[in-house]
Amino acid sequence: MVQASLDGILLGVLFALIAYGMALQWGVMNIINIAQGELVIMGGYIAYFMYTAGIHPALGIIVSPIIMYFVGWFLYKTVIYKVVDRDLFISILATFGISILTQQLMNFIFGADVVVAQSNFGTTMLFDNSVTLPNAKIFSALVSIIFAIALVMYMKKSRLGRAIRATAQNSRAAKILGVDTEKVYAATFGINAALCGVAGSLIAITFTLHPYVGLPYTVRSFMIVIVAGLGNLPGVALSGMGLGVFEEFADYILGTEFRIGSVFMLLVFILVYRRFKLSRKREYLK
Amino acid sequence: MYKFSLVFLSALALLLGSISTSFSKVEGDTIILGAAVSLTGKYSTNGKHTKNGYELAVKRINGRAAKVQVGGKDYKFKIIYYDDESNAGRAAQLAEKLIKQDGVKYMLGPYSSGLTKAIAPVTEENKIPMVEANGASRSLFTKGYKYLFAVLSAANQYLEVAIDLAVEKNGGKPVNIAMAFEQDAFSQDVRLGIVDAAKRTGSKIIIDDKLPKELNDMAATLAKVKATKPDVLVVSGHSKGALTAIRQISEMKVDVPMLAMTHCDASKLAKQHGEKSEYALCAAQWHKTLSYRDKYFGSGKKFDKDFTAEYGYAPPYQAAESAAALLVWKDAFERANSFDTEKVRDALAATDMQTFYGNIKFSDAGQNIAKPMVLFQVICDGDKCENKVVAPTEWASAELIHPAPAWSER
């Protein structure tokens, strides 16, 4: 039980970090990024590349976001700027295209082998060795939390952060008041890609990498954002952890085959419950 | 007039096309074989191994003084390749194209059970014999296909040996089995083999997890393994499953006397995880140290050497079995002494030969029943980890280490 809860929390925190980026750019630019998972995997490959060059892959959490920021910025300048403020469906199509392109590109550059980067961080044993926690996972959770807090602070305190928040609230008004929304959009997409880069390099040392495994990360972060709601960053962290724990328990009690199914059941339940609550509120307003 | 000449020209082109294709199965002194292989997409690595295996065998057969002798004449092999993009729909389309447009009369298989399953109905419908080397799923041999011949052992045979071995090491008494298999055709076939072996030996299955395809995390399954302490843990989920299992077993310090897996070769387990993968048992179709022989490649070791010299990496079993498929074709053409597809098919069905890769003899369903699977164990000497054959005992190059030492003692 303790093992399952801790595993769930550690997993959830990592997913929450990916969902953070998605919530941010969804909220600011109204874009659903299907290529989110591919950006994560790309970040992971940067850490893996460092690992093969003899550098410790954990340092990927510094190098990968820097490179990925520019990848995100580049993607904005070439594709995304055309679909901001357009129909949501168009943004889904455009990012779907990006996702296929990046998959094939990674396959071309890194090959179709499944790879892992070794952190050799060891294991923490608790309660007379009955609970074992890989240090790599603990490290991942800590790094995710640090980056998440840093992002919230940055959003609150910095000039760009304020501009981003202003643009998210009302892009037209922000533009009138002198905010360069183009720049804000590019930076937002870049920050999202950078967060994916961090998450990717953590995944390289905790799980496995393959050019075609991005989709589950997209779906998971999408779900977390839906549960938490847009612009609710603490909610994203909580729902990430909650889903992680729920998933591990479903696996432990019902069996692995019910793991993903039960998470989706929970999602349906939450959405129905939300609608129910909303409709009651509406009646009251009448 | 312009329109008329255009119609006339296209009709002529069609006519010429059909004439040229009806003869293209054998052009001059060359026998044309067709293959859709994954050169891009998620199977591109194994697709490359498959193609390299085919190519090396073609080169070897064509390089001999007596190539393929049919009707007293010498013929060469040539293969037309298309890239199926690791996509089943595309593979079936390309099989149609090879047969209908290129006029290919003899086919080689693609990589993976899924793609072979997509192509087999097309070759069956057109009565084109196919020798495949990379589709192991049991369902390929239960549909009554008459033109499909597989040189490899079926998926359900992969890990049966491991259960027998565990029972033997347990003094002939039944064992407790924990298993985790991905939900795909191949892995589920491996699972059926284990279920049969458990029934046969009276062993008990205490954990039976089905891993979703997109799963990257086995922590919950391993937590169950820690709590129930089985005698054997069996995992199959392609390369990702093998790498995830070793990573998490070593991180969570899960002690289990025997760990049996598939895809250790393909995932380069010993290289990527090093000492962490030590003592893992892996199923393989072939290993270079096996003592089979033939006159084209000599022995497994010789094949390993030649392949490494040609392509710059050691051949995984996917390459070896692909090369063996060409040897089967050559043998069948010579025995049929004809290019008639029916005669060649009958000759294929009567195949009974030894190759460097193993003995080959097909059942009525087209499955190779003459070759057992081998089990190797990852054994490390310092930092250097190697796969050593431990079962069946007649080919064993090392003694099985059982039970695997606890993590606290490593």
XYZ file of C-alpha atoms in Angstrom:
696
model
C 0.000 0.000 0.000
C 2.705 2.445 1.034
C 4.763 1.324 -1.945
C 1.882 1.897 -4.343
C 1.061 5.355 -2.906
C 4.660 6.529 -3.029
C 5.170 5.159 -6.543
C 1.983 6.921 -7.584
C 3.017 10.267 -6.106
C 6.472 10.143 -7.682
C 4.945 9.255 -11.058
C 2.215 11.873 -10.727
C 4.608 14.728 -9.986
C 6.526 14.023 -13.178
C 3.320 13.950 -15.238
C 2.190 17.143 -13.552
C 5.288 18.917 -14.840
C 4.381 18.019 -18.436
C 0.788 19.048 -17.768
C 2.032 22.417 -16.406
C 3.453 23.293 -19.782
C 0.314 22.188 -21.527
C -1.944 24.161 -19.175
C 0.208 27.235 -19.708
C 0.151 27.327 -23.467
C -3.432 26.114 -23.677
C -4.478 28.909 -21.352
C -2.441 31.615 -23.071
C -2.672 30.635 -26.716
C -5.766 28.425 -26.755
C -3.840 25.655 -28.469
C -4.106 21.968 -27.708
C -0.652 20.663 -28.386
C -0.795 17.063 -29.631
C 2.986 17.136 -30.048
C 3.520 17.620 -26.279
C 4.638 14.004 -25.815
C 7.043 14.238 -28.738
C 8.634 17.349 -27.210
C 9.087 15.328 -24.008
C 10.739 12.457 -25.857
C 12.939 14.881 -27.770
C 14.091 16.359 -24.452
C 14.787 12.822 -23.291
C 16.924 12.111 -26.335
C 19.024 15.190 -25.574
C 19.794 13.715 -22.136
C 20.432 10.324 -23.737
C 22.774 11.899 -26.254
C 24.719 13.465 -23.387
C 24.798 10.067 -21.676
C 26.321 8.408 -24.753
C 28.889 11.218 -24.886
C 29.962 10.331 -21.348
C 28.183 13.163 -19.505
C 25.867 12.270 -16.608
C 22.297 12.225 -17.991
C 20.923 14.039 -14.922
C 22.662 17.177 -16.223
C 20.122 16.964 -19.031
C 17.733 18.890 -16.784
C 19.889 21.971 -17.422
C 20.949 21.489 -21.046
C 17.734 20.010 -22.386
C 15.381 22.898 -21.427
C 17.759 25.433 -22.989
C 17.843 23.585 -26.306
C 14.139 22.788 -26.152
C 13.261 26.449 -25.507
C 14.714 27.286 -28.893
C 13.029 24.283 -30.497
C 9.712 25.555 -29.123
C 10.469 29.093 -30.270
C 11.352 27.794 -33.734
C 8.144 25.744 -33.937
C 6.161 28.836 -33.003
C 7.822 30.973 -35.637
C 7.346 28.393 -38.382
C 3.954 26.795 -37.690
C 2.154 27.741 -34.501
C 1.920 31.520 -35.166
C -0.442 30.745 -38.012
C -2.905 28.849 -35.832
C -3.068 31.026 -32.701
C -6.566 32.544 -32.319
C -7.915 30.186 -34.950
C -10.318 27.309 -34.525
C -9.151 24.734 -31.943
C -9.491 22.012 -34.553
C -6.871 23.676 -36.755
C -4.379 23.803 -33.901
C -4.974 20.119 -33.199
C -4.326 19.299 -36.866
C -1.199 21.462 -37.030
C 0.333 20.024 -33.865
C -0.620 16.520 -34.978
C 1.453 17.187 -38.084
C 4.339 18.403 -35.955
C 4.069 15.266 -33.834
C 4.366 12.956 -36.867
C 7.245 14.981 -38.251
C 9.198 14.970 -34.981
C 8.597 11.225 -34.507
C 10.052 10.458 -37.920
C 12.885 12.918 -37.403
C 13.872 11.330 -34.079
C 13.600 7.901 -35.671
C 15.895 9.094 -38.441
C 18.462 10.638 -36.098
C 18.423 8.306 -33.097
C 17.101 5.074 -34.645
C 14.129 2.941 -33.656
C 15.842 1.155 -30.750
C 14.404 1.475 -27.267
C 17.107 3.157 -25.165
C 17.756 3.952 -21.509
C 20.222 6.290 -19.809
C 21.786 5.014 -16.577
C 21.856 7.440 -13.673
C 23.246 4.877 -11.175
C 21.577 6.808 -8.375
C 20.806 3.680 -6.333
C 17.792 2.936 -4.187
C 16.352 4.151 -0.906
C 14.958 1.398 1.296
C 12.293 2.123 3.878
C 10.522 0.065 6.551
C 13.003 -2.788 6.778
C 13.425 -3.007 2.990
C 9.750 -3.679 2.342
C 9.383 -0.374 0.509
C 11.985 0.465 -2.101
C 12.166 3.806 -3.846
C 14.527 4.335 -6.740
C 16.548 7.482 -6.073
C 16.193 8.415 -9.734
C 12.427 8.717 -9.218
C 12.870 10.777 -6.048
C 15.299 13.016 -7.919
C 12.754 13.379 -10.737
C 10.006 14.364 -8.333
C 12.214 16.919 -6.564
C 13.374 18.475 -9.835
C 9.779 18.617 -11.085
C 8.660 20.390 -7.922
C 11.557 22.879 -8.121
C 10.805 23.714 -11.748
C 7.088 24.013 -11.047
C 7.673 26.428 -8.151
C 10.181 28.393 -10.205
C 7.643 28.711 -12.995
C 4.922 30.000 -10.664
C 7.343 32.546 -9.167
C 8.473 33.615 -12.592
C 4.891 34.097 -13.723
C 4.138 36.237 -10.691
C 7.286 38.345 -10.411
C 8.920 38.813 -13.793
C 7.992 41.278 -16.507
C 7.501 38.541 -19.098
C 5.443 36.531 -16.618
C 3.120 39.491 -16.112
C 2.881 39.965 -19.867
C 2.011 36.305 -20.314
C -0.703 36.492 -17.686
C -2.089 39.677 -19.202
C -2.190 38.111 -22.644
C -3.936 35.028 -21.256
C -6.637 37.215 -19.674
C -7.297 39.384 -22.719
C -4.867 39.402 -25.597
C -6.482 42.380 -27.336
C -6.360 44.551 -24.268
C -2.781 43.488 -23.628
C -1.862 44.439 -27.179
C -3.462 47.865 -26.822
C -1.526 48.417 -23.609
C 1.735 47.796 -25.411
C 2.402 44.089 -24.814
C 4.085 42.472 -27.809
C 1.773 39.469 -27.889
C 3.711 37.781 -30.690
C 6.766 37.730 -28.463
C 4.700 36.537 -25.523
C 3.279 33.662 -27.563
C 6.717 32.625 -28.789
C 8.084 32.744 -25.251
C 5.131 30.757 -23.899
C 5.571 28.024 -26.449
C 9.302 28.049 -25.741
C 8.728 27.749 -21.972
C 6.328 24.860 -22.590
C 8.945 23.089 -24.731
C 11.595 23.761 -22.072
C 9.410 22.146 -19.385
C 8.950 19.180 -21.709
C 12.744 19.075 -22.044
C 13.166 18.833 -18.269
C 10.498 16.135 -18.027
C 12.061 14.262 -20.955
C 15.505 14.126 -19.397
C 13.918 12.846 -16.177
C 12.099 10.172 -18.158
C 15.386 9.136 -19.773
C 16.751 8.192 -16.354
C 13.537 6.718 -14.897
C 11.789 5.003 -17.820
C 12.649 4.171 -21.435
C 12.868 6.237 -24.628
C 11.633 5.428 -28.104
C 10.661 7.830 -30.924
C 7.055 6.602 -30.917
C 6.133 6.624 -27.234
C 5.186 10.311 -26.968
C 1.437 9.908 -27.266
C 0.770 8.480 -23.770
C 2.450 11.571 -22.290
C 0.274 13.879 -24.383
C -2.876 12.036 -23.353
C -1.914 11.975 -19.696
C -1.092 15.667 -19.506
C -4.270 16.471 -21.417
C -6.247 14.559 -18.817
C -4.530 16.227 -15.900
C -5.267 19.662 -17.354
C -8.920 18.770 -17.960
C -9.329 17.558 -14.388
C -7.558 20.577 -12.907
C -8.965 23.237 -15.218
C -7.030 25.840 -17.164
C -4.926 28.391 -15.363
C -5.057 26.454 -12.112
C -1.417 25.550 -11.557
C -1.687 24.138 -7.988
C -4.670 22.143 -9.244
C -2.485 20.654 -11.964
C 0.028 19.450 -9.369
C -2.699 17.954 -7.198
C -4.561 16.266 -10.036
C -1.262 14.912 -11.417
C -0.419 13.274 -8.107
C -3.990 12.141 -7.534
C -4.174 10.421 -10.909
C -0.734 8.843 -10.341
C -1.767 7.334 -7.005
C -5.151 6.244 -8.353
C -3.427 4.538 -11.276
C -0.960 2.610 -9.113
C -3.751 1.458 -6.789
C -5.956 0.362 -9.677
C -2.988 -1.614 -10.997
C -2.170 -3.124 -7.621
C -5.713 -4.126 -6.724
C -7.492 -4.775 -10.031
C -4.523 -5.831 -12.196
C -2.414 -4.052 -14.777
C -4.938 -4.516 -17.578
C -7.389 -2.241 -15.720
C -4.830 0.463 -15.019
C -5.445 2.834 -17.894
C -9.112 1.904 -18.207
C -9.807 2.855 -14.608
C -8.079 6.222 -15.012
C -10.345 6.985 -17.958
C -13.382 5.842 -15.978
C -12.389 8.287 -13.272
C -12.067 11.034 -15.883
C -15.574 10.357 -17.172
C -16.879 10.359 -13.615
C -15.201 13.702 -12.843
C -16.528 15.317 -16.013
C -20.074 14.093 -15.400
C -19.890 15.258 -11.789
C -18.626 18.694 -12.917
C -21.444 19.053 -15.386
C -23.924 18.030 -12.757
C -22.553 20.663 -10.366
C -22.552 23.304 -13.087
C -26.134 22.629 -14.096
C -27.244 22.958 -10.472
C -25.497 26.304 -10.247
C -27.196 27.440 -13.421
C -30.630 26.604 -12.050
C -29.837 28.620 -8.988
C -28.922 31.594 -11.117
C -32.224 31.398 -12.967
C -6.662 12.457 -83.127
C -4.618 13.546 -80.115
C -7.077 11.832 -77.759
C -7.087 8.699 -79.834
C -3.336 8.408 -79.865
C -3.240 8.970 -76.094
C -5.719 6.129 -75.539
C -3.808 3.944 -77.954
C -0.505 4.666 -76.281
C -1.822 3.975 -72.783
C -3.415 0.718 -73.972
C -0.084 -0.277 -75.482
C 1.731 0.625 -72.287
C -0.694 -1.502 -70.274
C -0.285 -4.421 -72.660
C 3.495 -4.220 -72.587
C 3.374 -3.905 -68.828
C 1.371 -7.073 -68.472
C 3.640 -8.957 -70.857
C 6.769 -7.941 -69.041
C 5.322 -8.759 -65.602
C 4.146 -12.237 -66.531
C 7.750 -13.196 -67.212
C 9.366 -11.252 -64.450
C 9.295 -14.054 -61.866
C 12.438 -15.326 -63.612
C 14.310 -12.863 -65.798
C 17.115 -14.414 -67.827
C 19.226 -16.232 -65.283
C 17.723 -14.416 -62.286
C 14.976 -15.606 -59.957
C 13.127 -12.609 -58.564
C 11.868 -12.702 -54.989
C 9.770 -9.947 -53.427
C 9.826 -8.556 -49.895
C 8.156 -5.713 -48.011
C 10.492 -4.852 -45.148
C 10.275 -2.074 -42.541
C 13.050 0.344 -43.466
C 11.388 3.263 -41.690
C 8.998 3.485 -38.751
C 9.067 1.726 -35.411
C 10.366 -1.612 -36.728
C 13.143 -0.048 -38.802
C 15.963 -1.501 -36.680
C 14.680 -5.061 -36.940
C 13.653 -4.411 -40.538
C 17.276 -3.583 -41.253
C 18.432 -6.819 -39.595
C 15.938 -8.716 -41.752
C 17.102 -7.080 -44.964
C 20.781 -7.570 -44.113
C 20.132 -11.253 -43.408
C 18.403 -11.660 -46.778
C 21.134 -9.761 -48.591
C 24.027 -11.688 -47.078
C 22.393 -15.000 -48.026
C 21.736 -13.798 -51.600
C 25.334 -12.709 -51.876
C 26.570 -16.036 -50.531
C 24.370 -18.138 -52.841
C 25.112 -16.002 -55.928
C 28.824 -16.090 -55.129
C 29.038 -19.850 -55.424
C 29.992 -21.661 -58.625
C 26.795 -23.703 -58.479
C 24.102 -21.162 -57.663
C 20.479 -22.277 -57.854
C 20.269 -25.206 -60.268
C 16.959 -25.617 -62.025
C 16.586 -27.751 -65.158
C 20.347 -28.078 -65.497
C 20.824 -24.293 -65.589
C 22.337 -21.923 -63.045
C 20.163 -19.122 -61.659
C 20.898 -16.169 -59.402
C 18.633 -14.690 -56.729
C 17.494 -11.088 -56.714
C 15.139 -9.470 -54.228
C 12.808 -6.538 -54.907
C 12.360 -4.576 -51.671
C 9.719 -2.072 -50.671
C 9.539 -0.142 -47.423
C 6.328 -0.987 -45.561
C 6.874 1.881 -43.076
C 6.174 -0.559 -40.189
C 2.524 -0.257 -41.108
C 0.301 -3.335 -41.592
C -1.983 -1.678 -44.128
C 0.952 -0.518 -46.206
C 2.545 -3.989 -46.038
C -0.585 -5.609 -47.484
C -0.716 -2.972 -50.249
C 2.923 -3.581 -51.129
C 2.392 -7.336 -51.239
C -0.384 -6.691 -53.802
C 1.922 -4.401 -55.744
C 4.742 -6.957 -55.750
C 2.436 -9.708 -56.977
C 0.141 -7.793 -59.339
C 2.440 -5.132 -60.766
C 5.947 -6.515 -60.425
C 4.758 -10.037 -61.198
C 6.669 -11.553 -58.303
C 5.843 -15.237 -57.854
C 7.933 -15.998 -54.770
C 7.797 -13.953 -51.577
C 9.908 -13.423 -48.489
C 8.319 -12.321 -45.215
C 8.387 -8.878 -43.570
C 9.497 -8.180 -39.994
C 7.072 -8.910 -37.097
C 4.045 -11.124 -36.622
C 1.645 -8.246 -37.171
C 2.945 -7.408 -40.657
C 3.220 -11.084 -41.636
C -0.428 -11.461 -40.634
C -1.289 -8.568 -42.929
C 0.583 -10.003 -45.907
C -0.365 -13.695 -45.567
C -3.987 -13.305 -46.783
C -2.709 -11.567 -49.931
C -0.167 -14.256 -50.794
C -2.712 -16.982 -50.017
C -5.353 -15.448 -52.252
C -2.901 -15.207 -55.144
C -1.438 -18.661 -54.426
C 2.061 -17.213 -54.082
C 4.356 -19.173 -51.738
C 5.986 -17.111 -48.980
C 8.882 -18.158 -46.777
C 8.878 -15.910 -43.744
C 11.436 -15.629 -40.979
C 10.056 -13.048 -38.561
C 6.413 -13.839 -37.831
C 6.189 -16.158 -34.814
C 2.597 -15.594 -33.698
C 0.671 -18.836 -33.269
C -2.363 -17.396 -35.047
C -0.404 -17.508 -38.329
C -0.543 -21.297 -38.181
C -4.167 -21.827 -37.220
C -5.818 -20.291 -40.284
C -5.127 -23.194 -42.631
C -2.696 -21.237 -44.839
C -1.207 -23.404 -47.585
C 1.426 -21.044 -48.985
C 3.003 -19.785 -45.780
C 6.217 -21.347 -44.464
C 7.955 -20.073 -41.324
C 11.547 -21.034 -40.561
C 11.295 -19.915 -36.941
C 9.730 -21.522 -33.862
C 6.255 -20.285 -32.902
C 5.829 -17.722 -30.120
C 4.248 -20.132 -27.645
C 7.496 -22.143 -27.637
C 9.618 -19.164 -26.550
C 9.669 -19.573 -22.779
C 8.210 -23.045 -22.148
C 11.769 -24.301 -21.629
C 12.235 -21.864 -18.740
C 9.330 -23.349 -16.787
C 10.636 -26.878 -17.362
C 14.037 -25.717 -16.175
C 12.582 -24.110 -13.031
C 10.661 -27.285 -12.192
C 13.794 -29.371 -12.763
C 15.785 -27.102 -10.430
C 12.998 -27.349 -7.859
C 13.567 -31.110 -7.614
C 10.768 -31.921 -10.053
C 8.183 -30.206 -7.871
C 5.730 -27.622 -9.293
C 6.685 -23.949 -9.008
C 4.845 -20.672 -8.454
C 4.864 -18.459 -11.541
C 4.391 -14.689 -11.795
C 3.977 -13.278 -15.277
C 3.529 -9.954 -17.020
C 2.843 -9.829 -20.742
C 2.146 -6.983 -23.082
C -1.245 -7.018 -24.778
C -0.143 -7.773 -28.312
C -0.434 -10.882 -30.470
C 3.145 -12.050 -29.974
C 3.434 -11.584 -26.203
C 0.035 -13.138 -25.593
C 1.154 -16.191 -27.580
C 4.220 -16.451 -25.367
C 1.827 -16.291 -22.414
C -0.261 -19.195 -23.780
C 2.926 -21.269 -23.937
C 3.568 -20.567 -20.247
C -0.026 -21.420 -19.327
C 0.383 -24.769 -21.127
C 3.702 -25.429 -19.426
C 2.179 -24.594 -16.029
C -0.654 -27.065 -16.647
C 1.750 -29.749 -17.798
C 3.980 -29.416 -14.741
C 1.194 -28.759 -12.244
C 2.659 -25.323 -11.480
C 0.595 -22.439 -10.159
C 0.254 -19.022 -11.774
C -0.017 -16.514 -8.959
C 0.303 -13.243 -10.893
C -0.989 -12.843 -14.435
C -0.671 -9.183 -15.467
C -1.385 -7.842 -18.916
C 0.709 -4.768 -19.649
C -0.896 -2.071 -21.809
C 1.069 -1.301 -24.971
C 1.793 2.268 -23.961
C 2.987 1.284 -20.508
C 6.380 2.406 -19.362
C 6.012 1.456 -15.740
C 5.850 -1.974 -14.105
C 6.201 -0.811 -10.502
C 2.802 -2.142 -9.394
C 3.413 -5.599 -10.882
C 6.815 -5.724 -9.214
C 5.318 -4.661 -5.873
C 3.032 -7.688 -6.175
C 6.014 -9.894 -7.015
C 7.791 -8.657 -3.900
C 4.765 -9.456 -1.762
C 4.080 -12.942 -3.172
C 7.653 -14.229 -3.729
C 7.159 -16.477 -6.802
C 9.801 -18.985 -8.003
C 9.798 -17.668 -11.565
C 9.009 -14.249 -13.024
C 8.258 -14.229 -16.752
C 8.135 -10.928 -18.673
C 7.493 -10.335 -22.362
C 6.810 -6.968 -23.933
C 9.255 -6.483 -26.798
C 12.382 -4.367 -26.238
C 10.574 -1.806 -24.108
C 9.271 -4.496 -21.763
C 12.705 -6.081 -21.343
C 14.456 -2.760 -20.640
C 11.718 -1.493 -18.299
C 11.671 -4.780 -16.370
C 15.420 -4.849 -15.741
C 15.512 -1.150 -14.831
C 12.713 -1.436 -12.290
C 13.659 -4.874 -10.893
C 17.148 -3.582 -10.139
C 15.898 -0.272 -8.742
C 13.217 -1.847 -6.581
C 15.576 -4.697 -5.574
C 13.064 -7.396 -6.417
C 14.539 -10.787 -5.515
C 13.294 -13.649 -7.636
C 15.131 -16.989 -8.156
C 14.513 -17.029 -11.915
C 13.711 -14.195 -14.303
C 12.830 -15.245 -17.858
C 12.276 -12.779 -20.710
C 12.107 -12.264 -24.457
C 13.810 -9.654 -26.676
C 17.041 -9.422 -24.690
C 18.938 -9.615 -27.961
C 16.918 -7.000 -29.793
C 17.006 -4.565 -26.875
C 20.777 -5.015 -26.366
C 19.975 -5.686 -22.741
C 23.446 -6.760 -21.648
C 24.967 -3.665 -23.243
C 22.404 -1.113 -22.070
C 21.899 -2.356 -18.509
C 25.215 -4.153 -17.928
C 25.492 -5.920 -14.575
C 21.905 -5.072 -13.668
C 20.742 -7.585 -16.252
C 22.965 -10.377 -14.929
C 21.294 -13.792 -14.386
C 18.295 -12.904 -16.579
C 17.235 -15.815 -18.791
C 16.311 -14.981 -22.363
C 14.607 -16.906 -25.121
C 16.211 -16.815 -28.557
C 15.564 -18.441 -31.912
C 19.260 -18.856 -32.532
C 22.658 -18.336 -30.987
C 25.996 -18.349 -32.735
C 27.425 -21.116 -30.536
C 24.855 -23.723 -31.634
C 26.455 -26.613 -33.502
C 24.284 -26.679 -36.654
C 26.118 -26.650 -39.985
C 25.509 -26.052 -43.669
C 27.602 -25.650 -46.805
C 26.844 -21.954 -47.393
C 27.731 -20.316 -44.117
C 29.459 -23.232 -42.415
C 28.541 -22.763 -38.774
C 26.808 -20.192 -36.617
C 30.145 -18.755 -35.558
C 31.205 -18.389 -39.189
C 27.925 -16.635 -39.996
C 28.487 -14.316 -37.056
C 31.969 -13.489 -38.320
C 30.921 -12.939 -41.950
C 27.923 -10.853 -40.994
C 29.986 -8.674 -38.649
C 32.601 -8.150 -41.375
C 29.923 -7.130 -43.887
C 27.649 -4.918 -41.782
C 29.814 -3.874 -38.851
C 27.684 -5.327 -36.060
C 27.060 -8.811 -34.652
C 23.969 -10.486 -36.129
C 20.920 -10.754 -33.857
C 18.810 -13.872 -34.424
C 16.474 -11.844 -36.648
C 19.255 -11.643 -39.233
C 20.164 -15.325 -38.930
C 16.621 -16.570 -39.471
C 16.191 -14.217 -42.429
C 19.315 -15.633 -44.060
C 17.991 -19.145 -43.452
C 14.823 -18.309 -45.418
C 16.912 -17.882 -48.597
C 18.592 -21.245 -48.052
C 15.126 -22.810 -47.848
C 14.146 -21.167 -51.148
C 17.250 -22.415 -52.905
C 16.735 -25.941 -51.652
C 13.062 -25.926 -52.704
C 13.778 -24.634 -56.240
C 16.377 -27.316 -56.788
C 14.155 -30.110 -55.547
C 11.142 -28.850 -57.517
C 13.400 -28.484 -60.563
C 10.777 -26.099 -61.938
C 9.495 -22.524 -61.590
C 5.872 -23.574 -61.395
C 4.537 -22.045 -58.167
C 2.543 -25.149 -57.262
C 5.528 -27.445 -57.709
C 7.748 -25.061 -55.745
C 5.127 -24.871 -52.991
C 5.022 -28.669 -52.744
C 8.804 -28.773 -52.607
C 8.759 -26.178 -49.812
C 6.224 -28.265 -47.892
C 8.557 -31.280 -48.159
C 11.605 -29.355 -46.888
C 13.775 -31.311 -44.471
C 17.224 -29.792 -44.123
C 19.846 -28.487 -41.762
C 21.096 -24.913 -41.978
C 23.581 -23.016 -39.807
C 20.464 -21.610 -38.121
C 18.915 -24.976 -37.236
C 16.956 -27.860 -38.683
C 14.010 -26.944 -40.869
C 10.984 -29.137 -41.485
C 7.487 -27.739 -41.876
C 4.256 -29.000 -40.332
C 1.081 -28.997 -42.448
C 0.418 -25.514 -41.105
C 3.793 -24.294 -42.357
C 5.418 -24.044 -38.953
C 9.012 -25.193 -38.446
C 8.790 -28.135 -36.054
C 12.397 -29.350 -36.252
C 14.115 -26.586 -34.273
C 13.865 -26.034 -30.504
C 14.230 -22.599 -28.885
C 17.366 -21.859 -26.893
C 17.655 -20.093 -23.576
C 20.645 -17.998 -22.710
C 21.604 -16.347 -19.496
C 23.278 -12.976 -19.140
C 26.550 -13.665 -17.340
C 28.990 -10.890 -16.454
C 32.703 -10.960 -15.932
C 33.480 -7.623 -14.364
C 31.967 -4.975 -16.622
C 31.689 -7.257 -19.633
C 28.334 -9.011 -19.891
C 27.668 -11.809 -22.361
C 24.803 -14.062 -23.367
C 25.675 -17.710 -22.675
C 23.499 -20.596 -23.826
C 22.273 -22.631 -20.823
C 19.462 -24.728 -22.325
C 18.834 -27.150 -24.022
C 21.756 -28.870 -22.302
C 23.200 -30.389 -25.503
C 24.234 -26.915 -26.705
C 24.862 -25.288 -23.349
C 28.098 -23.309 -23.242
C 27.695 -22.426 -19.569
C 26.060 -23.826 -16.454
C 22.767 -22.212 -15.428
C 23.200 -20.062 -12.329
C 20.191 -20.774 -10.152
C 18.793 -19.322 -7.995
C 19.885 -15.808 -8.942
C 21.699 -14.223 -5.952
C 19.727 -11.690 -3.896
C 20.319 -8.013 -4.678
C 21.807 -7.510 -1.222
C 24.587 -9.967 -2.142
C 25.432 -8.500 -5.535
